[in-house]
GROMACS .gro file of C-alpha atoms in nm:
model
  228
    1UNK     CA    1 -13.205 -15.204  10.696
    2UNK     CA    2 -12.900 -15.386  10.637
    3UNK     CA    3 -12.908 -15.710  10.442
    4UNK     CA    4 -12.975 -15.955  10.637
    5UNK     CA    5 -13.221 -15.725  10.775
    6UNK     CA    6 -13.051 -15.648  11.110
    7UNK     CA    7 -13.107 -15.320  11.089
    8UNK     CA    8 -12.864 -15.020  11.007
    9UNK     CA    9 -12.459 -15.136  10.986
   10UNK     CA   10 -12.218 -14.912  11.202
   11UNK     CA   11 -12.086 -14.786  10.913
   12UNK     CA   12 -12.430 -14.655  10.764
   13UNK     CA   13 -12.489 -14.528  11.121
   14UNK     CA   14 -12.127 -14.342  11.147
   15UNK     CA   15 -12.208 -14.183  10.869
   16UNK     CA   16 -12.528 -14.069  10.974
   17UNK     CA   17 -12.431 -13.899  11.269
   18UNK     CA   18 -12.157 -13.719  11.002
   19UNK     CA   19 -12.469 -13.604  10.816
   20UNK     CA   20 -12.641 -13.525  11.135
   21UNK     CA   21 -12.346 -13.379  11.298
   22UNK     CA   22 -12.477 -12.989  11.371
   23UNK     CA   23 -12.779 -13.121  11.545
   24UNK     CA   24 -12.629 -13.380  11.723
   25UNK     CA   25 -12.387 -13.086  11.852
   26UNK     CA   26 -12.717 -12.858  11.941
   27UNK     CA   27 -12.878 -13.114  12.141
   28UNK     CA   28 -12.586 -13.274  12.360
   29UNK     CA   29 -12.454 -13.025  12.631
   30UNK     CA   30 -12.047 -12.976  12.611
   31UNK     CA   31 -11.980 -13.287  12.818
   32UNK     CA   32 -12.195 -13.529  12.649
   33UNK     CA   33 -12.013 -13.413  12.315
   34UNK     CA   34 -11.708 -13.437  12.454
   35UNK     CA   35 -11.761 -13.770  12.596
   36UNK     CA   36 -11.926 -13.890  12.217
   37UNK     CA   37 -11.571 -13.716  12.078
   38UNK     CA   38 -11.388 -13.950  12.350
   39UNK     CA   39 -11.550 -14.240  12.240
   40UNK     CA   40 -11.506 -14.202  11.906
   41UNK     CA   41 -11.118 -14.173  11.945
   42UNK     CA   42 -11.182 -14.517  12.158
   43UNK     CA   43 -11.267 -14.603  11.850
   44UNK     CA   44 -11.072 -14.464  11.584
   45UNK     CA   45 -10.784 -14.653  11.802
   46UNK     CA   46 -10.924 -14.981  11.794
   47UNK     CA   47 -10.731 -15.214  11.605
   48UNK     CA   48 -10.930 -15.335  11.333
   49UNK     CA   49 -10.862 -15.687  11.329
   50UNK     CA   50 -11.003 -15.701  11.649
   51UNK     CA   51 -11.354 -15.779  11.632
   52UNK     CA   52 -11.462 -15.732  11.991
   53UNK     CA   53 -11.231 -15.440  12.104
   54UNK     CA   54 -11.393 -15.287  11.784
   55UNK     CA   55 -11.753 -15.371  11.905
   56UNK     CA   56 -11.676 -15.245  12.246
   57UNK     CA   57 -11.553 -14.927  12.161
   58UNK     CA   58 -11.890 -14.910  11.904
   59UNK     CA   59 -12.107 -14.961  12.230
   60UNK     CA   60 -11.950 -14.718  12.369
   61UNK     CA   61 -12.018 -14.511  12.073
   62UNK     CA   62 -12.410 -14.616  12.107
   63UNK     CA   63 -12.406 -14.539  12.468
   64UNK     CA   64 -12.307 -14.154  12.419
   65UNK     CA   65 -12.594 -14.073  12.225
   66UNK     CA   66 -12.845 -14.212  12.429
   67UNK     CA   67 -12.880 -13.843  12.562
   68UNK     CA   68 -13.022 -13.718  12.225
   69UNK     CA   69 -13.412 -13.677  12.188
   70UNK     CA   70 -13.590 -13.978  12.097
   71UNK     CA   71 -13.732 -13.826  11.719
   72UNK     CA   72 -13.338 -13.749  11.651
   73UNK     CA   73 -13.299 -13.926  11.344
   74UNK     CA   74 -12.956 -14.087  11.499
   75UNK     CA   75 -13.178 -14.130  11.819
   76UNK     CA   76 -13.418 -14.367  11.617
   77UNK     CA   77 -13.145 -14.573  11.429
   78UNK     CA   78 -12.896 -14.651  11.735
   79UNK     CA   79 -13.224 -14.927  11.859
   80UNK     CA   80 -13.147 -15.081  11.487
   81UNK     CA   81 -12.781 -15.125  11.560
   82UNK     CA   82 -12.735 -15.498  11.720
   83UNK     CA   83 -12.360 -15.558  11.787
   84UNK     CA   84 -12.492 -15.873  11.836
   85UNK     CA   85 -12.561 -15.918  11.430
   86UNK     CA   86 -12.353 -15.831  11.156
   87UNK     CA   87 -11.999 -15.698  11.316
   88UNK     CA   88 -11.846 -15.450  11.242
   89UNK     CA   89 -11.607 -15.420  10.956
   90UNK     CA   90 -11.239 -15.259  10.905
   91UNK     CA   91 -11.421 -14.924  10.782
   92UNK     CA   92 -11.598 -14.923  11.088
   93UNK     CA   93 -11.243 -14.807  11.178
   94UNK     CA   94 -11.114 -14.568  10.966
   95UNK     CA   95 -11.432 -14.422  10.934
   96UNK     CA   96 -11.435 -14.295  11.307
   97UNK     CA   97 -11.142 -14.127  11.235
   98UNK     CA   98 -11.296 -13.911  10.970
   99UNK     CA   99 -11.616 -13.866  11.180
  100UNK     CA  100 -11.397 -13.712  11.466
  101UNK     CA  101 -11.258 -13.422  11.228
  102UNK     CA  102 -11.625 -13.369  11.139
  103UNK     CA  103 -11.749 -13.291  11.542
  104UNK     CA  104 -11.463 -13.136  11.610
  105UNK     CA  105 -11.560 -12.862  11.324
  106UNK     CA  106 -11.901 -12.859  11.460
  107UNK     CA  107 -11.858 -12.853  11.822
  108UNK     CA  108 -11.683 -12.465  11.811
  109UNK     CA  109 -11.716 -12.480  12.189
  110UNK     CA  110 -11.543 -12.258  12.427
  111UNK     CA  111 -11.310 -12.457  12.620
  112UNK     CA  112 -11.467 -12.466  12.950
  113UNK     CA  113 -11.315 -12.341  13.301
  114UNK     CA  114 -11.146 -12.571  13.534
  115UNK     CA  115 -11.436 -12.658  13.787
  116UNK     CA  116 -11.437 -12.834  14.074
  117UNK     CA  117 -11.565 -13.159  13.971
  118UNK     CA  118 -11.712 -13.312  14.305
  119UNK     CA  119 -11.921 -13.003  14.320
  120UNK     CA  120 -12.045 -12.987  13.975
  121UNK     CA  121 -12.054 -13.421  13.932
  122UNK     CA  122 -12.346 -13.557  14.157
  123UNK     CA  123 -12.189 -13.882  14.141
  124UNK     CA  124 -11.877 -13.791  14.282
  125UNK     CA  125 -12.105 -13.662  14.593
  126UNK     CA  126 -12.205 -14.056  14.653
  127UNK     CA  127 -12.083 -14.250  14.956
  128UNK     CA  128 -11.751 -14.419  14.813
  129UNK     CA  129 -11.485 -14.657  14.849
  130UNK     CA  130 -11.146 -14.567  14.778
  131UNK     CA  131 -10.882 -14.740  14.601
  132UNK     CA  132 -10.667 -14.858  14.881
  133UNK     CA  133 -11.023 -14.961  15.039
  134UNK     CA  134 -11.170 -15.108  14.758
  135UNK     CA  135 -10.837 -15.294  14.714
  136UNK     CA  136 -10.909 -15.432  15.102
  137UNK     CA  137 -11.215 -15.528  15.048
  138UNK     CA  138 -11.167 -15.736  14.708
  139UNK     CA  139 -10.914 -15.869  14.826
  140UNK     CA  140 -10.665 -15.735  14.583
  141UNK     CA  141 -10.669 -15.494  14.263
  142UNK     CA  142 -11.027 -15.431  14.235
  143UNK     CA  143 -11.240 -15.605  13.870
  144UNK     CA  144 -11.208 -15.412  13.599
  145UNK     CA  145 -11.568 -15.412  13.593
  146UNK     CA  146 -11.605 -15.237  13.928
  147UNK     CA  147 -11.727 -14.864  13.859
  148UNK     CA  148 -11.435 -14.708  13.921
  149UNK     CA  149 -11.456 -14.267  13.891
  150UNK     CA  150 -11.189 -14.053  13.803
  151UNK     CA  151 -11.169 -13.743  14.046
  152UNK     CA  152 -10.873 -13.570  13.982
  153UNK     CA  153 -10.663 -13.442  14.192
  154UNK     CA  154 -10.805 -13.727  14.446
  155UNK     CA  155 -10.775 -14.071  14.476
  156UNK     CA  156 -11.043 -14.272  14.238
  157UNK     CA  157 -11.377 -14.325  14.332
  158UNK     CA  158 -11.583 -14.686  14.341
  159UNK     CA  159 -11.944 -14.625  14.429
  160UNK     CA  160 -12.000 -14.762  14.738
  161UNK     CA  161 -12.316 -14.914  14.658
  162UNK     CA  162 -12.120 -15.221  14.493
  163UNK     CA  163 -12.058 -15.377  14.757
  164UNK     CA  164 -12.239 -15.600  15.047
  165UNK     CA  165 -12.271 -15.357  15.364
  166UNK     CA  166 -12.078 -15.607  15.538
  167UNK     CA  167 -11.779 -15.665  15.454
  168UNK     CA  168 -11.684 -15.885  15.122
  169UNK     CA  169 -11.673 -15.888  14.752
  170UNK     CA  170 -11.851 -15.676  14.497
  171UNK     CA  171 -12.186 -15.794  14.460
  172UNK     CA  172 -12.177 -16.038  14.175
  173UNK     CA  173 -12.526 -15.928  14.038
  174UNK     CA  174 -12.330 -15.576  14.007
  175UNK     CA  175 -12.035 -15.694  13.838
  176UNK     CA  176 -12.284 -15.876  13.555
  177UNK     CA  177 -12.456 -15.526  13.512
  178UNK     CA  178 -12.158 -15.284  13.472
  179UNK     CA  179 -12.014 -15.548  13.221
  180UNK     CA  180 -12.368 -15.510  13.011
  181UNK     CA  181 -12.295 -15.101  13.088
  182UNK     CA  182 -11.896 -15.147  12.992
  183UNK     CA  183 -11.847 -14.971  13.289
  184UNK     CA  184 -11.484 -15.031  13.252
  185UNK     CA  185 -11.496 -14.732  12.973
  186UNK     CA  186 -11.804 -14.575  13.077
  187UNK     CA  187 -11.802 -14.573  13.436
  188UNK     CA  188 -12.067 -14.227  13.462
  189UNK     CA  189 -12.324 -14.376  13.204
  190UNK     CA  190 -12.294 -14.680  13.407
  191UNK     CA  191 -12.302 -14.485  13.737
  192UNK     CA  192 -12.612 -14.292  13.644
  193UNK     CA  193 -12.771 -14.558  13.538
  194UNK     CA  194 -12.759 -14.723  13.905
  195UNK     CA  195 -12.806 -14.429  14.091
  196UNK     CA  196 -13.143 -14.279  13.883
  197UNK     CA  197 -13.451 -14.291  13.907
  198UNK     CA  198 -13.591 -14.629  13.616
  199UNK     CA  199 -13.935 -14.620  13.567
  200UNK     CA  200 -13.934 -14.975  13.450
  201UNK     CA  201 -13.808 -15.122  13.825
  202UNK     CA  202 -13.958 -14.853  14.042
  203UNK     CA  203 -13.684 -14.688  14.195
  204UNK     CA  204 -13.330 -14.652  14.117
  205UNK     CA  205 -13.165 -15.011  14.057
  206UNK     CA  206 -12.865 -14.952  14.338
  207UNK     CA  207 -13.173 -14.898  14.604
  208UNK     CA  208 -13.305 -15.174  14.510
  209UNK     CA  209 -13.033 -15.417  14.547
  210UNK     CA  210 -13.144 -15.731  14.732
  211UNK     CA  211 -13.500 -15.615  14.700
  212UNK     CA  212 -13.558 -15.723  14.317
  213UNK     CA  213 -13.413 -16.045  14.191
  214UNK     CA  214 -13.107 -16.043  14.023
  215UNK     CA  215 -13.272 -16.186  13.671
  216UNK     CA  216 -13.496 -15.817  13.744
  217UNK     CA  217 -13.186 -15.585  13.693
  218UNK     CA  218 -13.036 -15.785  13.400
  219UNK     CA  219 -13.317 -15.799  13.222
  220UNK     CA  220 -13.327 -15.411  13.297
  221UNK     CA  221 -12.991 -15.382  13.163
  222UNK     CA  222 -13.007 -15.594  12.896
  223UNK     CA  223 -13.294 -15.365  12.752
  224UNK     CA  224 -13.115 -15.084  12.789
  225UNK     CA  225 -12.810 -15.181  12.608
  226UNK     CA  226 -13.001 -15.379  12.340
  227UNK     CA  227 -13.226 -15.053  12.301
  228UNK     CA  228 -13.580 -15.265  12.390
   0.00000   0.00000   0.00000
Protein backbone atom coordinates (compact mmCIF):
# COMPACT_ATOMS: atom_id res chain seq x y z
CA UNK A 1 0.00 0.00 0.00
CA UNK A 2 0.97 3.40 -0.70
CA UNK A 3 0.65 6.05 1.97
CA UNK A 4 -2.32 7.27 1.97
CA UNK A 5 -3.31 3.79 1.58
CA UNK A 6 -4.46 3.88 -2.08
CA UNK A 7 -2.90 1.05 -2.87
CA UNK A 8 0.40 0.39 -4.93
CA UNK A 9 1.93 3.87 -6.77
CA UNK A 10 2.72 3.44 -10.60
CA UNK A 11 6.05 3.65 -9.87
CA UNK A 12 6.11 0.64 -7.28
CA UNK A 13 3.95 -1.12 -9.91
CA UNK A 14 6.48 -0.28 -12.99
CA UNK A 15 8.86 -1.68 -11.19
CA UNK A 16 7.15 -4.71 -10.44
CA UNK A 17 6.41 -5.74 -13.75
CA UNK A 18 10.55 -5.06 -14.24
CA UNK A 19 10.94 -7.70 -11.52
CA UNK A 20 8.26 -9.77 -13.01
CA UNK A 21 9.29 -9.21 -16.49
CA UNK A 22 10.13 -13.11 -17.74
CA UNK A 23 6.75 -14.22 -16.62
CA UNK A 24 4.90 -11.49 -17.76
CA UNK A 25 6.67 -12.35 -21.26
CA UNK A 26 5.60 -16.30 -20.79
CA UNK A 27 2.10 -15.60 -20.21
CA UNK A 28 1.15 -12.78 -22.87
CA UNK A 29 1.14 -14.16 -26.53
CA UNK A 30 3.52 -11.94 -29.02
CA UNK A 31 0.79 -9.38 -29.65
CA UNK A 32 -0.30 -8.70 -26.24
CA UNK A 33 3.54 -8.04 -25.45
CA UNK A 34 3.91 -6.09 -28.16
CA UNK A 35 0.94 -4.04 -27.53
CA UNK A 36 2.21 -3.73 -23.42
CA UNK A 37 5.81 -2.64 -25.28
CA UNK A 38 3.57 -0.01 -27.35
CA UNK A 39 2.07 1.31 -24.47
CA UNK A 40 4.85 1.69 -22.56
CA UNK A 41 6.61 3.88 -25.28
CA UNK A 42 3.02 5.86 -25.03
CA UNK A 43 4.35 6.34 -22.04
CA UNK A 44 7.89 6.83 -21.90
CA UNK A 45 6.78 9.84 -24.41
CA UNK A 46 4.48 11.47 -22.23
CA UNK A 47 5.56 14.70 -21.16
CA UNK A 48 5.89 14.68 -17.60
CA UNK A 49 4.44 17.80 -16.60
CA UNK A 50 1.42 16.64 -17.93
CA UNK A 51 -0.56 15.03 -15.40
CA UNK A 52 -3.39 13.56 -17.44
CA UNK A 53 -1.57 12.66 -20.75
CA UNK A 54 0.70 10.84 -18.14
CA UNK A 55 -2.34 9.05 -16.49
CA UNK A 56 -3.73 8.18 -19.83
CA UNK A 57 -0.90 6.63 -21.22
CA UNK A 58 -0.64 4.67 -17.47
CA UNK A 59 -4.26 3.29 -18.24
CA UNK A 60 -3.24 2.27 -21.10
CA UNK A 61 -0.41 0.61 -19.44
CA UNK A 62 -3.09 -1.12 -16.91
CA UNK A 63 -5.23 -2.10 -19.75
CA UNK A 64 -2.43 -4.36 -21.51
CA UNK A 65 -2.04 -6.57 -18.75
CA UNK A 66 -5.41 -7.34 -18.13
CA UNK A 67 -4.64 -10.54 -20.28
CA UNK A 68 -2.30 -12.00 -17.57
CA UNK A 69 -3.73 -14.74 -15.13
CA UNK A 70 -5.49 -13.47 -12.24
CA UNK A 71 -2.73 -15.08 -9.36
CA UNK A 72 0.07 -13.08 -11.55
CA UNK A 73 1.51 -11.13 -8.95
CA UNK A 74 1.27 -7.90 -11.46
CA UNK A 75 -2.30 -9.35 -12.19
CA UNK A 76 -3.25 -8.83 -8.41
CA UNK A 77 -1.65 -5.30 -7.94
CA UNK A 78 -3.01 -3.49 -11.26
CA UNK A 79 -6.89 -3.61 -9.07
CA UNK A 80 -4.68 -1.51 -6.34
CA UNK A 81 -3.64 1.07 -8.88
CA UNK A 82 -6.47 4.02 -8.81
CA UNK A 83 -5.42 6.78 -11.30
CA UNK A 84 -8.03 8.29 -9.61
CA UNK A 85 -5.72 8.68 -6.19
CA UNK A 86 -2.32 9.65 -5.87
CA UNK A 87 -1.06 10.69 -9.63
CA UNK A 88 1.49 9.86 -11.01
CA UNK A 89 4.82 11.48 -10.57
CA UNK A 90 7.80 12.64 -13.05
CA UNK A 91 9.50 9.07 -12.41
CA UNK A 92 6.49 7.59 -13.48
CA UNK A 93 8.17 8.84 -16.70
CA UNK A 94 11.53 8.08 -16.94
CA UNK A 95 10.95 4.99 -15.36
CA UNK A 96 8.95 3.56 -18.45
CA UNK A 97 11.75 4.22 -20.37
CA UNK A 98 13.98 1.90 -18.44
CA UNK A 99 11.17 -0.72 -18.16
CA UNK A 100 11.00 -0.84 -22.07
CA UNK A 101 14.85 -1.90 -22.37
CA UNK A 102 13.97 -4.52 -19.75
CA UNK A 103 10.91 -6.38 -22.13
CA UNK A 104 12.62 -5.83 -24.92
CA UNK A 105 15.58 -8.20 -23.42
CA UNK A 106 12.97 -10.55 -22.34
CA UNK A 107 10.65 -10.75 -25.13
CA UNK A 108 13.57 -12.60 -27.63
CA UNK A 109 10.66 -13.13 -30.01
CA UNK A 110 10.96 -14.02 -33.57
CA UNK A 111 9.70 -11.24 -35.54
CA UNK A 112 6.56 -12.56 -36.87
CA UNK A 113 5.46 -12.97 -40.71
CA UNK A 114 3.45 -10.41 -42.45
CA UNK A 115 -0.19 -11.88 -42.13
CA UNK A 116 -3.14 -10.89 -43.44
CA UNK A 117 -4.70 -9.09 -40.68
CA UNK A 118 -8.56 -9.25 -41.53
CA UNK A 119 -8.09 -12.95 -41.59
CA UNK A 120 -6.17 -13.45 -38.50
CA UNK A 121 -8.14 -10.14 -36.44
CA UNK A 122 -11.85 -11.22 -35.72
CA UNK A 123 -12.64 -7.72 -35.28
CA UNK A 124 -11.65 -6.60 -38.51
CA UNK A 125 -14.30 -9.41 -39.81
CA UNK A 126 -17.23 -7.10 -38.08
CA UNK A 127 -19.78 -5.20 -40.17
CA UNK A 128 -18.01 -1.64 -40.51
CA UNK A 129 -18.20 1.83 -41.42
CA UNK A 130 -15.59 3.37 -43.32
CA UNK A 131 -13.93 6.58 -42.99
CA UNK A 132 -15.48 8.52 -45.77
CA UNK A 133 -18.85 6.85 -44.33
CA UNK A 134 -18.34 7.38 -40.91
CA UNK A 135 -17.36 10.97 -41.88
CA UNK A 136 -21.16 11.10 -43.61
CA UNK A 137 -22.76 9.96 -41.02
CA UNK A 138 -21.18 12.26 -38.13
CA UNK A 139 -21.47 14.74 -39.95
CA UNK A 140 -17.85 15.58 -40.28
CA UNK A 141 -14.38 14.09 -38.96
CA UNK A 142 -15.60 11.37 -36.87
CA UNK A 143 -14.95 11.78 -32.37
CA UNK A 144 -11.88 10.83 -31.42
CA UNK A 145 -13.59 8.55 -29.21
CA UNK A 146 -15.25 6.59 -32.01
CA UNK A 147 -13.44 3.05 -32.25
CA UNK A 148 -11.65 3.63 -35.05
CA UNK A 149 -9.28 0.16 -36.44
CA UNK A 150 -6.26 0.32 -38.28
CA UNK A 151 -6.29 -2.20 -41.30
CA UNK A 152 -3.52 -1.57 -43.31
CA UNK A 153 -3.32 -1.46 -46.53
CA UNK A 154 -7.27 -0.49 -46.34
CA UNK A 155 -9.10 2.30 -45.38
CA UNK A 156 -9.75 2.41 -41.33
CA UNK A 157 -12.32 0.58 -39.77
CA UNK A 158 -15.23 2.03 -37.18
CA UNK A 159 -17.30 -0.83 -35.86
CA UNK A 160 -20.45 -0.50 -37.14
CA UNK A 161 -22.21 -1.25 -34.09
CA UNK A 162 -21.66 2.54 -32.92
CA UNK A 163 -24.03 3.81 -34.53
CA UNK A 164 -28.11 4.02 -34.58
CA UNK A 165 -29.26 1.58 -37.55
CA UNK A 166 -30.83 4.51 -38.94
CA UNK A 167 -29.07 6.95 -39.93
CA UNK A 168 -27.40 9.62 -37.33
CA UNK A 169 -24.74 10.16 -34.80
CA UNK A 170 -22.72 7.71 -32.79
CA UNK A 171 -24.69 6.52 -30.05
CA UNK A 172 -23.88 8.79 -27.16
CA UNK A 173 -24.04 5.90 -24.54
CA UNK A 174 -21.07 4.48 -26.88
CA UNK A 175 -19.04 7.45 -27.02
CA UNK A 176 -19.19 7.60 -22.83
CA UNK A 177 -17.93 3.89 -22.87
CA UNK A 178 -14.95 3.98 -25.33
CA UNK A 179 -13.83 7.20 -23.41
CA UNK A 180 -13.87 4.91 -19.97
CA UNK A 181 -11.96 2.16 -22.54
CA UNK A 182 -9.58 5.16 -24.09
CA UNK A 183 -10.54 3.77 -27.14
CA UNK A 184 -8.82 6.58 -28.83
CA UNK A 185 -5.37 4.55 -27.99
CA UNK A 186 -6.80 1.28 -27.47
CA UNK A 187 -9.32 0.84 -29.99
CA UNK A 188 -9.01 -3.52 -29.94
CA UNK A 189 -9.20 -3.70 -26.01
CA UNK A 190 -12.06 -1.43 -26.42
CA UNK A 191 -13.43 -3.36 -29.44
CA UNK A 192 -13.28 -6.69 -27.68
CA UNK A 193 -14.68 -5.54 -24.94
CA UNK A 194 -18.06 -4.63 -26.93
CA UNK A 195 -18.09 -7.39 -29.09
CA UNK A 196 -17.49 -10.43 -26.20
CA UNK A 197 -19.23 -12.32 -24.47
CA UNK A 198 -19.58 -10.29 -20.28
CA UNK A 199 -20.86 -12.48 -17.90
CA UNK A 200 -21.85 -9.62 -15.71
CA UNK A 201 -24.64 -8.14 -18.51
CA UNK A 202 -25.52 -11.41 -20.17
CA UNK A 203 -24.43 -11.11 -23.53
CA UNK A 204 -21.97 -9.05 -25.25
CA UNK A 205 -22.58 -5.19 -24.42
CA UNK A 206 -22.81 -4.07 -28.41
CA UNK A 207 -25.92 -6.75 -28.63
CA UNK A 208 -27.31 -5.36 -26.10
CA UNK A 209 -27.49 -1.83 -27.04
CA UNK A 210 -30.95 -0.35 -26.43
CA UNK A 211 -31.86 -3.46 -24.53
CA UNK A 212 -29.99 -2.54 -21.09
CA UNK A 213 -30.04 0.98 -19.82
CA UNK A 214 -27.36 3.11 -20.49
CA UNK A 215 -26.40 3.57 -16.49
CA UNK A 216 -26.12 -0.76 -17.09
CA UNK A 217 -23.06 -0.50 -19.52
CA UNK A 218 -21.28 2.32 -17.59
CA UNK A 219 -21.46 0.86 -14.61
CA UNK A 220 -20.05 -2.26 -16.58
CA UNK A 221 -17.32 -0.19 -17.78
CA UNK A 222 -16.60 1.64 -15.00
CA UNK A 223 -15.80 -1.76 -13.17
CA UNK A 224 -13.75 -2.81 -15.59
CA UNK A 225 -11.48 0.08 -15.79
CA UNK A 226 -11.53 0.69 -12.00
CA UNK A 227 -10.68 -3.18 -11.64
CA UNK A 228 -14.12 -3.91 -9.31
Amino acid sequence: MNEEGRGPSAESLLALIGEHRESIRAALDDEQHALLLTRLSALAAAPPDKDMTVRRALQGVRLALRPLPFDHPVRAALDGVRLVAAPPGPATVSEALALIDLLTAAAAAPVPEPVDRAAADPLLREPALSTVEATARCGGAPPPELIRLPDPPHDDRYPEFQFPDCDGNPHEVVLKVNRLLLADIDPQGAASWWLNDNTWLGGAPASLLGRLSDHELVCAATALVEGE
